[in-house]
JSON list of C-alpha atoms in Angstrom, two decimals:
[
{"chain": "A", "resi": 1, "resn": "MET", "atom": "CA", "xyz": [70.12, 117.59, 157.59]},
{"chain": "A", "resi": 2, "resn": "LYS", "atom": "CA", "xyz": [73.30, 118.98, 156.07]},
{"chain": "A", "resi": 3, "resn": "LYS", "atom": "CA", "xyz": [74.66, 116.81, 153.28]},
{"chain": "A", "resi": 4, "resn": "SER", "atom": "CA", "xyz": [78.11, 115.35, 153.87]},
{"chain": "A", "resi": 5, "resn": "VAL", "atom": "CA", "xyz": [80.46, 115.74, 150.90]},
{"chain": "A", "resi": 6, "resn": "PRO", "atom": "CA", "xyz": [83.24, 113.13, 151.26]},
{"chain": "A", "resi": 7, "resn": "SER", "atom": "CA", "xyz": [86.85, 114.22, 150.93]},
{"chain": "A", "resi": 8, "resn": "LEU", "atom": "CA", "xyz": [90.06, 112.21, 150.61]},
{"chain": "A", "resi": 9, "resn": "VAL", "atom": "CA", "xyz": [91.79, 115.01, 152.50]},
{"chain": "A", "resi": 10, "resn": "LYS", "atom": "CA", "xyz": [91.37, 114.91, 156.28]},
{"chain": "A", "resi": 11, "resn": "ASP", "atom": "CA", "xyz": [92.57, 118.41, 157.23]},
{"chain": "A", "resi": 12, "resn": "PRO", "atom": "CA", "xyz": [89.38, 120.43, 157.98]},
{"chain": "A", "resi": 13, "resn": "GLU", "atom": "CA", "xyz": [91.06, 123.81, 157.40]},
{"chain": "A", "resi": 14, "resn": "LEU", "atom": "CA", "xyz": [92.47, 122.72, 154.04]},
{"chain": "A", "resi": 15, "resn": "ILE", "atom": "CA", "xyz": [89.11, 121.27, 153.01]},
{"chain": "A", "resi": 16, "resn": "LYS", "atom": "CA", "xyz": [87.42, 124.57, 153.90]},
{"chain": "A", "resi": 17, "resn": "LYS", "atom": "CA", "xyz": [90.02, 126.61, 151.98]},
{"chain": "A", "resi": 18, "resn": "ARG", "atom": "CA", "xyz": [89.92, 124.47, 148.83]},
{"chain": "A", "resi": 19, "resn": "ARG", "atom": "CA", "xyz": [86.15, 124.28, 148.76]},
{"chain": "A", "resi": 20, "resn": "GLU", "atom": "CA", "xyz": [85.86, 128.04, 149.12]},
{"chain": "A", "resi": 21, "resn": "GLN", "atom": "CA", "xyz": [88.14, 128.32, 146.07]},
{"chain": "A", "resi": 22, "resn": "MET", "atom": "CA", "xyz": [85.92, 125.86, 144.20]},
{"chain": "A", "resi": 23, "resn": "VAL", "atom": "CA", "xyz": [82.77, 127.78, 145.08]},
{"chain": "A", "resi": 24, "resn": "LYS", "atom": "CA", "xyz": [84.19, 131.09, 143.85]},
{"chain": "A", "resi": 25, "resn": "GLY", "atom": "CA", "xyz": [85.48, 129.54, 140.65]},
{"chain": "A", "resi": 26, "resn": "ALA", "atom": "CA", "xyz": [82.27, 127.61, 140.00]},
{"chain": "A", "resi": 27, "resn": "VAL", "atom": "CA", "xyz": [80.04, 130.66, 140.55]},
{"chain": "A", "resi": 28, "resn": "ARG", "atom": "CA", "xyz": [81.98, 132.63, 137.95]},
{"chain": "A", "resi": 29, "resn": "LEU", "atom": "CA", "xyz": [81.63, 129.81, 135.42]},
{"chain": "A", "resi": 30, "resn": "PHE", "atom": "CA", "xyz": [77.98, 129.04, 136.22]},
{"chain": "A", "resi": 31, "resn": "ILE", "atom": "CA", "xyz": [77.13, 132.72, 135.68]},
{"chain": "A", "resi": 32, "resn": "GLU", "atom": "CA", "xyz": [78.90, 132.67, 132.33]},
{"chain": "A", "resi": 33, "resn": "LYS", "atom": "CA", "xyz": [78.02, 129.20, 131.02]},
{"chain": "A", "resi": 34, "resn": "GLY", "atom": "CA", "xyz": [75.51, 127.54, 133.31]},
{"chain": "A", "resi": 35, "resn": "PHE", "atom": "CA", "xyz": [75.95, 124.37, 135.35]},
{"chain": "A", "resi": 36, "resn": "HIS", "atom": "CA", "xyz": [75.47, 121.81, 132.59]},
{"chain": "A", "resi": 37, "resn": "ARG", "atom": "CA", "xyz": [77.86, 123.45, 130.12]},
{"chain": "A", "resi": 38, "resn": "THR", "atom": "CA", "xyz": [80.62, 123.84, 132.71]},
{"chain": "A", "resi": 39, "resn": "THR", "atom": "CA", "xyz": [83.07, 120.95, 133.14]},
{"chain": "A", "resi": 40, "resn": "THR", "atom": "CA", "xyz": [84.84, 119.92, 136.33]},
{"chain": "A", "resi": 41, "resn": "ARG", "atom": "CA", "xyz": [88.14, 120.50, 134.53]},
{"chain": "A", "resi": 42, "resn": "GLU", "atom": "CA", "xyz": [87.13, 124.13, 133.90]},
{"chain": "A", "resi": 43, "resn": "ILE", "atom": "CA", "xyz": [86.13, 124.52, 137.55]},
{"chain": "A", "resi": 44, "resn": "ALA", "atom": "CA", "xyz": [89.48, 123.15, 138.70]},
{"chain": "A", "resi": 45, "resn": "LYS", "atom": "CA", "xyz": [91.35, 125.55, 136.41]},
{"chain": "A", "resi": 46, "resn": "GLU", "atom": "CA", "xyz": [89.24, 128.52, 137.50]},
{"chain": "A", "resi": 47, "resn": "SER", "atom": "CA", "xyz": [89.83, 127.54, 141.13]},
{"chain": "A", "resi": 48, "resn": "GLY", "atom": "CA", "xyz": [93.59, 127.45, 140.67]},
{"chain": "A", "resi": 49, "resn": "PHE", "atom": "CA", "xyz": [94.42, 123.77, 140.92]},
{"chain": "A", "resi": 50, "resn": "SER", "atom": "CA", "xyz": [94.47, 120.55, 138.88]},
{"chain": "A", "resi": 51, "resn": "ILE", "atom": "CA", "xyz": [91.54, 118.24, 138.15]},
{"chain": "A", "resi": 52, "resn": "GLY", "atom": "CA", "xyz": [93.24, 115.59, 140.28]},
{"chain": "A", "resi": 53, "resn": "THR", "atom": "CA", "xyz": [93.37, 117.93, 143.25]},
{"chain": "A", "resi": 54, "resn": "LEU", "atom": "CA", "xyz": [89.73, 118.87, 142.76]},
{"chain": "A", "resi": 55, "resn": "TYR", "atom": "CA", "xyz": [88.66, 115.23, 143.04]},
{"chain": "A", "resi": 56, "resn": "GLU", "atom": "CA", "xyz": [90.45, 114.92, 146.35]},
{"chain": "A", "resi": 57, "resn": "TYR", "atom": "CA", "xyz": [87.79, 117.24, 147.83]},
{"chain": "A", "resi": 58, "resn": "ILE", "atom": "CA", "xyz": [84.59, 116.25, 145.99]},
{"chain": "A", "resi": 59, "resn": "ARG", "atom": "CA", "xyz": [83.18, 113.25, 144.10]},
{"chain": "A", "resi": 60, "resn": "SER", "atom": "CA", "xyz": [81.18, 114.91, 141.33]},
{"chain": "A", "resi": 61, "resn": "LYS", "atom": "CA", "xyz": [80.14, 118.17, 139.71]},
{"chain": "A", "resi": 62, "resn": "GLU", "atom": "CA", "xyz": [76.84, 117.87, 141.61]},
{"chain": "A", "resi": 63, "resn": "ASP", "atom": "CA", "xyz": [78.84, 118.03, 144.84]},
{"chain": "A", "resi": 64, "resn": "ILE", "atom": "CA", "xyz": [80.28, 121.37, 143.69]},
{"chain": "A", "resi": 65, "resn": "LEU", "atom": "CA", "xyz": [76.80, 122.68, 142.86]},
{"chain": "A", "resi": 66, "resn": "TYR", "atom": "CA", "xyz": [75.62, 121.67, 146.33]},
{"chain": "A", "resi": 67, "resn": "LEU", "atom": "CA", "xyz": [78.57, 123.48, 147.93]},
{"chain": "A", "resi": 68, "resn": "VAL", "atom": "CA", "xyz": [77.81, 126.56, 145.80]},
{"chain": "A", "resi": 69, "resn": "CYS", "atom": "CA", "xyz": [74.11, 126.67, 146.76]},
{"chain": "A", "resi": 70, "resn": "ASP", "atom": "CA", "xyz": [74.87, 125.97, 150.42]},
{"chain": "A", "resi": 71, "resn": "ALA", "atom": "CA", "xyz": [77.53, 128.70, 150.58]},
{"chain": "A", "resi": 72, "resn": "ILE", "atom": "CA", "xyz": [75.31, 131.28, 148.89]},
{"chain": "A", "resi": 73, "resn": "TYR", "atom": "CA", "xyz": [72.34, 130.59, 151.16]},
{"chain": "A", "resi": 74, "resn": "GLU", "atom": "CA", "xyz": [74.59, 130.68, 154.22]},
{"chain": "A", "resi": 75, "resn": "GLU", "atom": "CA", "xyz": [76.00, 134.07, 153.23]},
{"chain": "A", "resi": 76, "resn": "VAL", "atom": "CA", "xyz": [72.62, 135.58, 152.37]},
{"chain": "A", "resi": 77, "resn": "ARG", "atom": "CA", "xyz": [71.12, 134.32, 155.64]},
{"chain": "A", "resi": 78, "resn": "ASP", "atom": "CA", "xyz": [74.09, 135.42, 157.76]},
{"chain": "A", "resi": 79, "resn": "ARG", "atom": "CA", "xyz": [74.22, 138.87, 156.18]},
{"chain": "A", "resi": 80, "resn": "LEU", "atom": "CA", "xyz": [70.47, 139.29, 156.60]},
{"chain": "A", "resi": 81, "resn": "ALA", "atom": "CA", "xyz": [70.75, 138.32, 160.26]},
{"chain": "A", "resi": 82, "resn": "TYR", "atom": "CA", "xyz": [73.60, 140.79, 160.72]},
{"chain": "A", "resi": 83, "resn": "HIS", "atom": "CA", "xyz": [71.67, 143.67, 159.17]},
{"chain": "A", "resi": 84, "resn": "LEU", "atom": "CA", "xyz": [68.40, 143.11, 161.01]},
{"chain": "A", "resi": 85, "resn": "ASP", "atom": "CA", "xyz": [68.32, 145.94, 163.53]},
{"chain": "A", "resi": 86, "resn": "THR", "atom": "CA", "xyz": [66.87, 144.48, 166.70]},
{"chain": "A", "resi": 87, "resn": "ASP", "atom": "CA", "xyz": [67.07, 147.85, 168.46]},
{"chain": "A", "resi": 88, "resn": "ASN", "atom": "CA", "xyz": [64.36, 149.40, 166.31]},
{"chain": "A", "resi": 89, "resn": "LYS", "atom": "CA", "xyz": [60.74, 149.16, 167.30]},
{"chain": "A", "resi": 90, "resn": "GLY", "atom": "CA", "xyz": [57.47, 149.60, 165.53]},
{"chain": "A", "resi": 91, "resn": "ILE", "atom": "CA", "xyz": [57.15, 150.00, 161.81]},
{"chain": "A", "resi": 92, "resn": "ASP", "atom": "CA", "xyz": [60.78, 151.12, 161.46]},
{"chain": "A", "resi": 93, "resn": "ARG", "atom": "CA", "xyz": [61.87, 147.59, 162.34]},
{"chain": "A", "resi": 94, "resn": "LEU", "atom": "CA", "xyz": [59.90, 146.14, 159.44]},
{"chain": "A", "resi": 95, "resn": "LYS", "atom": "CA", "xyz": [61.12, 148.83, 157.03]},
{"chain": "A", "resi": 96, "resn": "LYS", "atom": "CA", "xyz": [64.74, 148.20, 157.99]},
{"chain": "A", "resi": 97, "resn": "ALA", "atom": "CA", "xyz": [64.30, 144.43, 157.68]},
{"chain": "A", "resi": 98, "resn": "VAL", "atom": "CA", "xyz": [62.93, 144.76, 154.14]},
{"chain": "A", "resi": 99, "resn": "ALA", "atom": "CA", "xyz": [65.64, 147.25, 153.15]},
{"chain": "A", "resi": 100, "resn": "ALA", "atom": "CA", "xyz": [68.36, 145.00, 154.61]},
{"chain": "A", "resi": 101, "resn": "TYR", "atom": "CA", "xyz": [67.07, 141.96, 152.72]},
{"chain": "A", "resi": 102, "resn": "PHE", "atom": "CA", "xyz": [66.85, 143.85, 149.41]},
{"chain": "A", "resi": 103, "resn": "GLN", "atom": "CA", "xyz": [70.39, 145.19, 149.92]},
{"chain": "A", "resi": 104, "resn": "VAL", "atom": "CA", "xyz": [71.77, 141.69, 150.49]},
{"chain": "A", "resi": 105, "resn": "ILE", "atom": "CA", "xyz": [70.04, 140.39, 147.36]},
{"chain": "A", "resi": 106, "resn": "HIS", "atom": "CA", "xyz": [71.38, 143.36, 145.39]},
{"chain": "A", "resi": 107, "resn": "ASP", "atom": "CA", "xyz": [74.93, 142.77, 146.59]},
{"chain": "A", "resi": 108, "resn": "MET", "atom": "CA", "xyz": [74.76, 139.05, 145.70]},
{"chain": "A", "resi": 109, "resn": "GLN", "atom": "CA", "xyz": [72.42, 139.15, 142.72]},
{"chain": "A", "resi": 110, "resn": "ASP", "atom": "CA", "xyz": [74.66, 137.11, 140.38]},
{"chain": "A", "resi": 111, "resn": "GLU", "atom": "CA", "xyz": [75.07, 134.39, 143.00]},
{"chain": "A", "resi": 112, "resn": "VAL", "atom": "CA", "xyz": [71.36, 134.37, 143.82]},
{"chain": "A", "resi": 113, "resn": "LEU", "atom": "CA", "xyz": [70.49, 134.08, 140.13]},
{"chain": "A", "resi": 114, "resn": "VAL", "atom": "CA", "xyz": [72.85, 131.11, 139.73]},
{"chain": "A", "resi": 115, "resn": "MET", "atom": "CA", "xyz": [71.42, 129.43, 142.81]},
{"chain": "A", "resi": 116, "resn": "TYR", "atom": "CA", "xyz": [67.82, 129.58, 141.61]},
{"chain": "A", "resi": 117, "resn": "GLN", "atom": "CA", "xyz": [68.64, 128.65, 138.04]},
{"chain": "A", "resi": 118, "resn": "GLU", "atom": "CA", "xyz": [70.79, 125.66, 138.87]},
{"chain": "A", "resi": 119, "resn": "ALA", "atom": "CA", "xyz": [69.50, 124.25, 142.19]},
{"chain": "A", "resi": 120, "resn": "LYS", "atom": "CA", "xyz": [67.02, 122.06, 140.30]},
{"chain": "A", "resi": 121, "resn": "SER", "atom": "CA", "xyz": [69.99, 119.95, 139.16]},
{"chain": "A", "resi": 122, "resn": "LEU", "atom": "CA", "xyz": [70.76, 118.88, 142.72]},
{"chain": "A", "resi": 123, "resn": "PRO", "atom": "CA", "xyz": [69.88, 115.37, 143.92]},
{"chain": "A", "resi": 124, "resn": "LYS", "atom": "CA", "xyz": [66.59, 115.27, 145.87]},
{"chain": "A", "resi": 125, "resn": "GLU", "atom": "CA", "xyz": [68.16, 115.00, 149.33]},
{"chain": "A", "resi": 126, "resn": "ALA", "atom": "CA", "xyz": [70.60, 117.86, 148.73]},
{"chain": "A", "resi": 127, "resn": "LEU", "atom": "CA", "xyz": [67.86, 120.02, 147.19]},
{"chain": "A", "resi": 128, "resn": "SER", "atom": "CA", "xyz": [65.63, 119.53, 150.24]},
{"chain": "A", "resi": 129, "resn": "TYR", "atom": "CA", "xyz": [68.43, 120.67, 152.54]},
{"chain": "A", "resi": 130, "resn": "VAL", "atom": "CA", "xyz": [69.25, 123.72, 150.43]},
{"chain": "A", "resi": 131, "resn": "LEU", "atom": "CA", "xyz": [65.59, 124.77, 150.19]},
{"chain": "A", "resi": 132, "resn": "GLN", "atom": "CA", "xyz": [65.34, 124.51, 153.98]},
{"chain": "A", "resi": 133, "resn": "LYS", "atom": "CA", "xyz": [67.75, 127.45, 154.08]},
{"chain": "A", "resi": 134, "resn": "GLU", "atom": "CA", "xyz": [65.14, 129.57, 152.32]},
{"chain": "A", "resi": 135, "resn": "VAL", "atom": "CA", "xyz": [62.56, 128.49, 154.87]},
{"chain": "A", "resi": 136, "resn": "GLU", "atom": "CA", "xyz": [64.89, 129.78, 157.58]},
{"chain": "A", "resi": 137, "resn": "MET", "atom": "CA", "xyz": [65.23, 133.15, 155.83]},
{"chain": "A", "resi": 138, "resn": "THR", "atom": "CA", "xyz": [61.45, 133.38, 155.47]},
{"chain": "A", "resi": 139, "resn": "GLU", "atom": "CA", "xyz": [61.08, 132.66, 159.18]},
{"chain": "A", "resi": 140, "resn": "MET", "atom": "CA", "xyz": [63.45, 135.54, 159.99]},
{"chain": "A", "resi": 141, "resn": "ILE", "atom": "CA", "xyz": [61.15, 137.92, 158.11]},
{"chain": "A", "resi": 142, "resn": "GLU", "atom": "CA", "xyz": [58.09, 136.30, 159.70]},
{"chain": "A", "resi": 143, "resn": "GLN", "atom": "CA", "xyz": [59.47, 137.03, 163.15]},
{"chain": "A", "resi": 144, "resn": "VAL", "atom": "CA", "xyz": [59.79, 140.73, 162.37]},
{"chain": "A", "resi": 145, "resn": "ILE", "atom": "CA", "xyz": [56.22, 140.82, 161.03]},
{"chain": "A", "resi": 146, "resn": "ARG", "atom": "CA", "xyz": [54.90, 139.06, 164.12]},
{"chain": "A", "resi": 147, "resn": "GLU", "atom": "CA", "xyz": [56.70, 141.48, 166.43]},
{"chain": "A", "resi": 148, "resn": "CYS", "atom": "CA", "xyz": [55.21, 144.44, 164.56]},
{"chain": "A", "resi": 149, "resn": "ALA", "atom": "CA", "xyz": [51.75, 142.88, 164.76]},
{"chain": "A", "resi": 150, "resn": "LYS", "atom": "CA", "xyz": [52.22, 142.25, 168.49]},
{"chain": "A", "resi": 151, "resn": "GLU", "atom": "CA", "xyz": [53.09, 145.93, 168.94]},
{"chain": "A", "resi": 152, "resn": "GLY", "atom": "CA", "xyz": [49.92, 146.84, 167.05]},
{"chain": "A", "resi": 153, "resn": "VAL", "atom": "CA", "xyz": [51.63, 148.86, 164.30]},
{"chain": "A", "resi": 154, "resn": "ILE", "atom": "CA", "xyz": [50.30, 146.48, 161.62]},
{"chain": "A", "resi": 155, "resn": "HIS", "atom": "CA", "xyz": [47.27, 144.23, 161.66]},
{"chain": "A", "resi": 156, "resn": "VAL", "atom": "CA", "xyz": [47.73, 140.78, 160.16]},
{"chain": "A", "resi": 157, "resn": "HIS", "atom": "CA", "xyz": [46.20, 137.49, 161.16]},
{"chain": "A", "resi": 158, "resn": "ASP", "atom": "CA", "xyz": [48.63, 134.72, 162.06]},
{"chain": "A", "resi": 159, "resn": "ALA", "atom": "CA", "xyz": [47.67, 132.82, 158.90]},
{"chain": "A", "resi": 160, "resn": "GLN", "atom": "CA", "xyz": [48.63, 135.86, 156.80]},
{"chain": "A", "resi": 161, "resn": "VAL", "atom": "CA", "xyz": [52.11, 136.29, 158.28]},
{"chain": "A", "resi": 162, "resn": "LYS", "atom": "CA", "xyz": [53.70, 133.61, 156.10]},
{"chain": "A", "resi": 163, "resn": "LEU", "atom": "CA", "xyz": [52.17, 135.04, 152.94]},
{"chain": "A", "resi": 164, "resn": "VAL", "atom": "CA", "xyz": [53.41, 138.56, 153.73]},
{"chain": "A", "resi": 165, "resn": "ALA", "atom": "CA", "xyz": [56.89, 137.17, 154.44]},
{"chain": "A", "resi": 166, "resn": "HIS", "atom": "CA", "xyz": [56.93, 135.19, 151.20]},
{"chain": "A", "resi": 167, "resn": "ASN", "atom": "CA", "xyz": [55.79, 138.27, 149.28]},
{"chain": "A", "resi": 168, "resn": "ILE", "atom": "CA", "xyz": [58.75, 140.20, 150.68]},
{"chain": "A", "resi": 169, "resn": "LEU", "atom": "CA", "xyz": [61.17, 137.45, 149.63]},
{"chain": "A", "resi": 170, "resn": "VAL", "atom": "CA", "xyz": [59.70, 137.32, 146.12]},
{"chain": "A", "resi": 171, "resn": "GLN", "atom": "CA", "xyz": [59.99, 141.10, 145.80]},
{"chain": "A", "resi": 172, "resn": "GLY", "atom": "CA", "xyz": [63.67, 140.79, 146.65]},
{"chain": "A", "resi": 173, "resn": "HIS", "atom": "CA", "xyz": [64.09, 138.03, 144.06]},
{"chain": "A", "resi": 174, "resn": "MET", "atom": "CA", "xyz": [62.34, 140.15, 141.46]},
{"chain": "A", "resi": 175, "resn": "TRP", "atom": "CA", "xyz": [65.08, 142.78, 141.77]},
{"chain": "A", "resi": 176, "resn": "THR", "atom": "CA", "xyz": [67.45, 140.09, 140.47]},
{"chain": "A", "resi": 177, "resn": "PHE", "atom": "CA", "xyz": [65.26, 138.03, 138.15]},
{"chain": "A", "resi": 178, "resn": "ARG", "atom": "CA", "xyz": [63.77, 141.06, 136.38]},
{"chain": "A", "resi": 179, "resn": "ARG", "atom": "CA", "xyz": [66.86, 143.26, 136.63]},
{"chain": "A", "resi": 180, "resn": "TRP", "atom": "CA", "xyz": [67.18, 143.53, 132.86]},
{"chain": "A", "resi": 181, "resn": "GLN", "atom": "CA", "xyz": [64.07, 145.73, 132.97]},
{"chain": "A", "resi": 182, "resn": "ILE", "atom": "CA", "xyz": [63.46, 146.92, 136.55]},
{"chain": "A", "resi": 183, "resn": "GLN", "atom": "CA", "xyz": [66.97, 148.25, 137.11]},
{"chain": "A", "resi": 184, "resn": "LYS", "atom": "CA", "xyz": [66.61, 150.45, 134.02]},
{"chain": "A", "resi": 185, "resn": "HIS", "atom": "CA", "xyz": [63.81, 152.35, 135.70]},
{"chain": "A", "resi": 186, "resn": "PHE", "atom": "CA", "xyz": [64.49, 152.26, 139.44]},
{"chain": "A", "resi": 187, "resn": "SER", "atom": "CA", "xyz": [67.42, 152.69, 141.77]},
{"chain": "A", "resi": 188, "resn": "LEU", "atom": "CA", "xyz": [67.58, 150.16, 144.60]},
{"chain": "A", "resi": 189, "resn": "GLU", "atom": "CA", "xyz": [66.52, 152.87, 147.03]},
{"chain": "A", "resi": 190, "resn": "ASP", "atom": "CA", "xyz": [63.48, 153.85, 144.95]},
{"chain": "A", "resi": 191, "resn": "TYR", "atom": "CA", "xyz": [62.53, 150.23, 144.40]},
{"chain": "A", "resi": 192, "resn": "THR", "atom": "CA", "xyz": [62.82, 149.49, 148.11]},
{"chain": "A", "resi": 193, "resn": "ASN", "atom": "CA", "xyz": [60.75, 152.52, 149.13]},
{"chain": "A", "resi": 194, "resn": "LEU", "atom": "CA", "xyz": [58.00, 151.73, 146.63]},
{"chain": "A", "resi": 195, "resn": "GLN", "atom": "CA", "xyz": [57.79, 148.09, 147.69]},
{"chain": "A", "resi": 196, "resn": "ILE", "atom": "CA", "xyz": [57.67, 149.07, 151.38]},
{"chain": "A", "resi": 197, "resn": "GLU", "atom": "CA", "xyz": [54.92, 151.60, 150.60]},
{"chain": "A", "resi": 198, "resn": "GLN", "atom": "CA", "xyz": [52.85, 148.91, 148.86]},
{"chain": "A", "resi": 199, "resn": "LEU", "atom": "CA", "xyz": [53.50, 146.46, 151.68]},
{"chain": "A", "resi": 200, "resn": "LEU", "atom": "CA", "xyz": [52.31, 148.93, 154.31]},
{"chain": "A", "resi": 201, "resn": "GLN", "atom": "CA", "xyz": [49.22, 149.81, 152.27]},
{"chain": "A", "resi": 202, "resn": "GLY", "atom": "CA", "xyz": [48.38, 146.12, 152.18]},
{"chain": "A", "resi": 203, "resn": "VAL", "atom": "CA", "xyz": [48.69, 145.52, 155.91]},
{"chain": "A", "resi": 204, "resn": "ASN", "atom": "CA", "xyz": [46.98, 148.81, 156.79]},
{"chain": "A", "resi": 205, "resn": "HIS", "atom": "CA", "xyz": [44.09, 147.91, 154.50]},
{"chain": "A", "resi": 206, "resn": "ARG", "atom": "CA", "xyz": [43.28, 145.08, 156.89]},
{"chain": "A", "resi": 207, "resn": "LEU", "atom": "CA", "xyz": [42.47, 147.65, 159.55]},
{"chain": "A", "resi": 208, "resn": "MET", "atom": "CA", "xyz": [39.35, 148.67, 157.65]}
]
């Protein structure tokens, strides 16, 4: 269930606007300094308003971290959904799904890095909700894999679908988490093509 972050302000549009400003400001600071070394006063300044105004929209710095993680997951999931080409059939659908996911992670790699580094600081209830967003993204990839298996273009048992989907997600994360090394040697296009090639070799191997 989505966590409710109390606000003293009652105007929904103003709450949305101010919290979007907070998220953008906080992401910049979390990238630079990390969650624990960033103060709420710094977040308020980076967001363009006073510390007093900030506390009209949230109760604590943990609330801001929750809003950051929630916003990032929402954007990654929404952009992935937008780029999944439902018109394609066969193996092209799976290839395009993987490429779309890797592109989204590439475009938001700083935000994704912050999310995974700092989410552990969330309270248990908020963390459970945020991690559910990743489950939803995994299920989107699972659906594509199942459709390809149903068409007979890949052969995976139902129990293997989740593992293949998780492998794809981890490969996307690796582009960000190991970027200090991987991005020296591969373009995103080359990395994507090589990972797809290995993925297809793995699922085709099950035909034997």
